[in-house]
Amino acid sequence: MNLNQSQAAFQLADDPLSTDCYSVRLLLEFLQLPYQSIYADVEQLERKFECPVLFDSTSNHSGLMPIFKQLLEITKNQLQWMPENLSSQIQAWSDFNETLKFSLGILRQANLSVDQFLSNEEQLIQQATQQLRELDDHLCEQTVIGQGYLLGSHPTIADLMIFPQVALAWDAGLSLVPFLHIRRWINRIRHQSHFIPMAGLLAVN
């Protein structure tokens, strides 16, 4: 719930085009926590991907994992969103998200810029395509065992970290048409209660 400052428990240094900031906003909405977005240009070109920062009345936290941990500790929702027995898998998906930033992320930033040209564009496209193929294969395996999300039958922070980079692949110049299981996973997340859109990613009507 993005509110004015007097009503907000948290302030988020927020760039509307940042996928990491969007992941934080998405969790805030899913947890129904009041917050205020304060514009900050946190995603830069030339491989500089800085973290969102979340402020409360006594402290601040930067980076996806520290922010997620803080919000889940406050709301006591660790078991649903960040179960301890899945900590190693969640870390692996966090690492995967970082690699996506240097393929899909760079391609998307260049496409959104009017004067940014990439000398290694073809290499980045091949790298991103392979990463999407790996993700699609994993989601296919999850579907076979009756689980619709990365780590189970309901979304975790692993899904929230990966989701925006992948869902915005069109902005990076890559089609998701060949990746059936990714497209189904995206639609499942978009149909979650309290889902919010971002630039390039519409809400479900």
CSV table of C-alpha atoms in Angstrom, one decimal:
chain,number,residue,atom,x,y,z
A,1,MET,CA,0.0,0.0,0.0
A,2,ASN,CA,1.8,3.1,-1.3
A,3,LEU,CA,0.7,5.9,1.0
A,4,ASN,CA,1.8,9.4,2.0
A,5,GLN,CA,4.5,9.8,4.5
A,6,SER,CA,2.3,10.4,7.6
A,7,GLN,CA,0.6,7.1,7.1
A,8,ALA,CA,3.6,5.0,6.0
A,9,ALA,CA,5.5,2.7,8.3
A,10,PHE,CA,8.3,2.4,5.7
A,11,GLN,CA,10.0,4.6,3.1
A,12,LEU,CA,11.5,2.9,0.0
A,13,ALA,CA,14.2,4.6,-2.1
A,14,ASP,CA,12.6,3.5,-5.3
A,15,ASP,CA,13.2,3.6,-9.0
A,16,PRO,CA,10.0,2.7,-11.0
A,17,LEU,CA,12.2,1.0,-13.7
A,18,SER,CA,14.3,-1.0,-11.2
A,19,THR,CA,13.5,-4.7,-11.0
A,20,ASP,CA,14.9,-5.0,-7.5
A,21,CYS,CA,12.8,-2.1,-6.3
A,22,TYR,CA,9.7,-3.7,-7.9
A,23,SER,CA,10.5,-7.0,-6.0
A,24,VAL,CA,10.5,-5.1,-2.7
A,25,ARG,CA,7.2,-3.3,-3.6
A,26,LEU,CA,5.6,-6.6,-4.6
A,27,LEU,CA,6.5,-8.1,-1.2
A,28,LEU,CA,5.3,-5.0,0.6
A,29,GLU,CA,2.0,-5.3,-1.2
A,30,PHE,CA,1.6,-9.0,-0.6
A,31,LEU,CA,2.3,-8.4,3.1
A,32,GLN,CA,-0.1,-5.4,3.0
A,33,LEU,CA,2.5,-3.2,4.7
A,34,PRO,CA,2.0,0.6,4.3
A,35,TYR,CA,5.0,2.4,2.7
A,36,GLN,CA,5.9,5.5,0.8
A,37,SER,CA,8.0,5.4,-2.4
A,38,ILE,CA,10.7,8.1,-2.7
A,39,TYR,CA,12.2,8.4,-6.2
A,40,ALA,CA,15.9,7.4,-6.5
A,41,ASP,CA,17.8,6.4,-9.6
A,42,VAL,CA,19.1,3.1,-8.3
A,43,GLU,CA,19.7,1.2,-11.6
A,44,GLN,CA,22.4,2.5,-13.8
A,45,LEU,CA,24.0,1.5,-17.1
A,46,GLU,CA,27.5,0.1,-17.5
A,47,ARG,CA,27.0,-2.9,-15.1
A,48,LYS,CA,26.2,-0.7,-12.1
A,49,PHE,CA,23.2,-2.2,-10.3
A,50,GLU,CA,22.8,-0.7,-6.9
A,51,CYS,CA,20.4,-1.9,-4.3
A,52,PRO,CA,17.0,-0.5,-3.1
A,53,VAL,CA,17.0,0.9,0.4
A,54,LEU,CA,14.1,0.6,2.9
A,55,PHE,CA,13.9,3.0,5.8
A,56,ASP,CA,11.8,2.7,9.0
A,57,SER,CA,11.7,4.9,12.1
A,58,THR,CA,14.9,3.4,13.5
A,59,SER,CA,17.1,1.9,10.8
A,60,ASN,CA,17.6,1.3,7.1
A,61,HIS,CA,18.3,-1.9,5.1
A,62,SER,CA,19.7,-2.1,1.6
A,63,GLY,CA,19.7,-5.0,-0.9
A,64,LEU,CA,16.9,-7.5,-1.6
A,65,MET,CA,17.8,-10.2,0.9
A,66,PRO,CA,18.3,-7.9,3.9
A,67,ILE,CA,15.1,-6.0,3.1
A,68,PHE,CA,13.2,-9.3,2.6
A,69,LYS,CA,14.5,-10.7,5.9
A,70,GLN,CA,13.6,-7.5,7.8
A,71,LEU,CA,10.0,-7.4,6.4
A,72,LEU,CA,9.4,-11.1,7.1
A,73,GLU,CA,10.8,-10.9,10.6
A,74,ILE,CA,8.5,-7.9,11.4
A,75,THR,CA,5.4,-9.7,10.0
A,76,LYS,CA,6.5,-13.2,11.2
A,77,ASN,CA,6.0,-14.6,7.7
A,78,GLN,CA,9.3,-16.3,7.3
A,79,LEU,CA,7.7,-19.8,7.2
A,80,GLN,CA,5.6,-18.9,4.1
A,81,TRP,CA,8.0,-16.7,2.1
A,82,MET,CA,11.5,-17.7,3.3
A,83,PRO,CA,11.4,-21.1,5.1
A,84,GLU,CA,14.7,-22.0,6.7
A,85,ASN,CA,14.8,-25.5,5.1
A,86,LEU,CA,14.9,-23.8,1.7
A,87,SER,CA,17.6,-21.3,2.6
A,88,SER,CA,20.3,-22.8,0.3
A,89,GLN,CA,17.9,-23.0,-2.7
A,90,ILE,CA,16.8,-19.4,-2.1
A,91,GLN,CA,20.4,-18.3,-2.1
A,92,ALA,CA,20.9,-20.2,-5.3
A,93,TRP,CA,18.0,-18.3,-7.0
A,94,SER,CA,19.4,-15.1,-5.6
A,95,ASP,CA,22.7,-15.8,-7.3
A,96,PHE,CA,20.7,-16.7,-10.5
A,97,ASN,CA,19.0,-13.3,-10.3
A,98,GLU,CA,22.4,-11.6,-10.1
A,99,THR,CA,23.5,-13.4,-13.3
A,100,LEU,CA,20.2,-12.3,-15.0
A,101,LYS,CA,21.1,-8.7,-14.3
A,102,PHE,CA,24.2,-9.0,-16.4
A,103,SER,CA,22.3,-10.5,-19.4
A,104,LEU,CA,18.7,-9.6,-19.4
A,105,GLY,CA,19.3,-6.6,-17.3
A,106,ILE,CA,21.9,-5.0,-19.5
A,107,LEU,CA,19.9,-5.8,-22.6
A,108,ARG,CA,16.8,-4.2,-21.1
A,109,GLN,CA,18.7,-1.1,-20.0
A,110,ALA,CA,20.2,-0.6,-23.4
A,111,ASN,CA,16.9,-1.0,-25.1
A,112,LEU,CA,15.3,1.6,-22.8
A,113,SER,CA,18.2,4.0,-23.5
A,114,VAL,CA,18.1,6.1,-26.7
A,115,ASP,CA,21.9,6.2,-27.0
A,116,GLN,CA,23.3,3.0,-25.5
A,117,PHE,CA,24.8,0.5,-28.0
A,118,LEU,CA,26.2,-2.9,-26.9
A,119,SER,CA,29.2,-4.3,-28.7
A,120,ASN,CA,28.5,-7.8,-27.2
A,121,GLU,CA,24.7,-7.8,-27.7
A,122,GLU,CA,24.7,-11.1,-29.5
A,123,GLN,CA,26.7,-12.8,-26.7
A,124,LEU,CA,24.3,-11.4,-24.1
A,125,ILE,CA,21.3,-12.6,-26.0
A,126,GLN,CA,22.7,-16.1,-26.2
A,127,GLN,CA,23.5,-16.0,-22.5
A,128,ALA,CA,20.1,-14.8,-21.5
A,129,THR,CA,18.4,-17.3,-23.8
A,130,GLN,CA,20.3,-20.1,-22.1
A,131,GLN,CA,19.3,-18.8,-18.7
A,132,LEU,CA,15.7,-18.7,-19.7
A,133,ARG,CA,15.9,-22.2,-21.0
A,134,GLU,CA,17.3,-23.4,-17.7
A,135,LEU,CA,14.5,-21.6,-15.8
A,136,ASP,CA,11.9,-23.1,-18.1
A,137,ASP,CA,13.3,-26.6,-17.6
A,138,HIS,CA,13.2,-26.2,-13.8
A,139,LEU,CA,9.6,-24.9,-13.9
A,140,CYS,CA,8.7,-27.9,-16.2
A,141,GLU,CA,10.1,-30.3,-13.5
A,142,GLN,CA,8.2,-28.4,-10.8
A,143,THR,CA,5.0,-28.8,-12.9
A,144,VAL,CA,5.5,-32.6,-13.2
A,145,ILE,CA,5.6,-32.9,-9.4
A,146,GLY,CA,2.5,-30.7,-9.0
A,147,GLN,CA,4.3,-27.5,-7.9
A,148,GLY,CA,3.7,-24.3,-9.7
A,149,TYR,CA,6.5,-22.1,-8.3
A,150,LEU,CA,10.3,-22.2,-8.1
A,151,LEU,CA,10.4,-24.0,-4.7
A,152,GLY,CA,7.0,-25.4,-4.0
A,153,SER,CA,3.3,-25.0,-4.4
A,154,HIS,CA,3.2,-21.4,-3.4
A,155,PRO,CA,5.5,-18.4,-4.1
A,156,THR,CA,8.5,-17.6,-2.0
A,157,ILE,CA,11.0,-14.7,-2.2
A,158,ALA,CA,12.9,-16.7,-4.8
A,159,ASP,CA,10.0,-16.2,-7.2
A,160,LEU,CA,9.8,-12.5,-6.3
A,161,MET,CA,13.5,-12.0,-7.0
A,162,ILE,CA,13.4,-13.7,-10.4
A,163,PHE,CA,10.0,-12.6,-11.6
A,164,PRO,CA,10.5,-9.0,-12.8
A,165,GLN,CA,13.8,-9.7,-14.7
A,166,VAL,CA,12.1,-12.6,-16.5
A,167,ALA,CA,8.6,-11.0,-17.0
A,168,LEU,CA,10.3,-8.0,-18.6
A,169,ALA,CA,12.3,-10.1,-21.1
A,170,TRP,CA,10.3,-8.5,-23.9
A,171,ASP,CA,11.9,-5.1,-22.9
A,172,ALA,CA,15.3,-6.8,-23.3
A,173,GLY,CA,14.4,-7.9,-26.9
A,174,LEU,CA,13.8,-11.5,-26.0
A,175,SER,CA,10.5,-13.4,-26.7
A,176,LEU,CA,9.0,-15.6,-24.1
A,177,VAL,CA,6.9,-17.5,-26.6
A,178,PRO,CA,9.2,-20.5,-26.7
A,179,PHE,CA,9.1,-20.8,-22.9
A,180,LEU,CA,5.6,-22.2,-22.0
A,181,HIS,CA,6.4,-23.0,-18.4
A,182,ILE,CA,7.8,-19.5,-17.8
A,183,ARG,CA,4.7,-17.9,-19.3
A,184,ARG,CA,2.4,-20.0,-17.1
A,185,TRP,CA,4.5,-19.2,-14.0
A,186,ILE,CA,4.3,-15.5,-14.8
A,187,ASN,CA,0.6,-15.7,-15.1
A,188,ARG,CA,0.3,-17.5,-11.8
A,189,ILE,CA,2.2,-14.7,-10.0
A,190,ARG,CA,0.2,-12.0,-11.8
A,191,HIS,CA,-3.0,-13.6,-10.5
A,192,GLN,CA,-1.8,-13.4,-6.8
A,193,SER,CA,-3.9,-11.2,-4.5
A,194,HIS,CA,-2.5,-7.7,-4.2
A,195,PHE,CA,-0.3,-8.0,-7.3
A,196,ILE,CA,0.8,-4.6,-8.6
A,197,PRO,CA,2.0,-3.6,-12.1
A,198,MET,CA,5.2,-1.9,-13.0
A,199,ALA,CA,6.3,-0.1,-16.2
A,200,GLY,CA,6.2,-2.8,-18.9
A,201,LEU,CA,4.3,-5.3,-16.8
A,202,LEU,CA,0.5,-4.8,-16.6
A,203,ALA,CA,-1.8,-6.0,-13.9
A,204,VAL,CA,-4.4,-8.6,-14.7
A,205,ASN,CA,-7.8,-7.2,-15.6
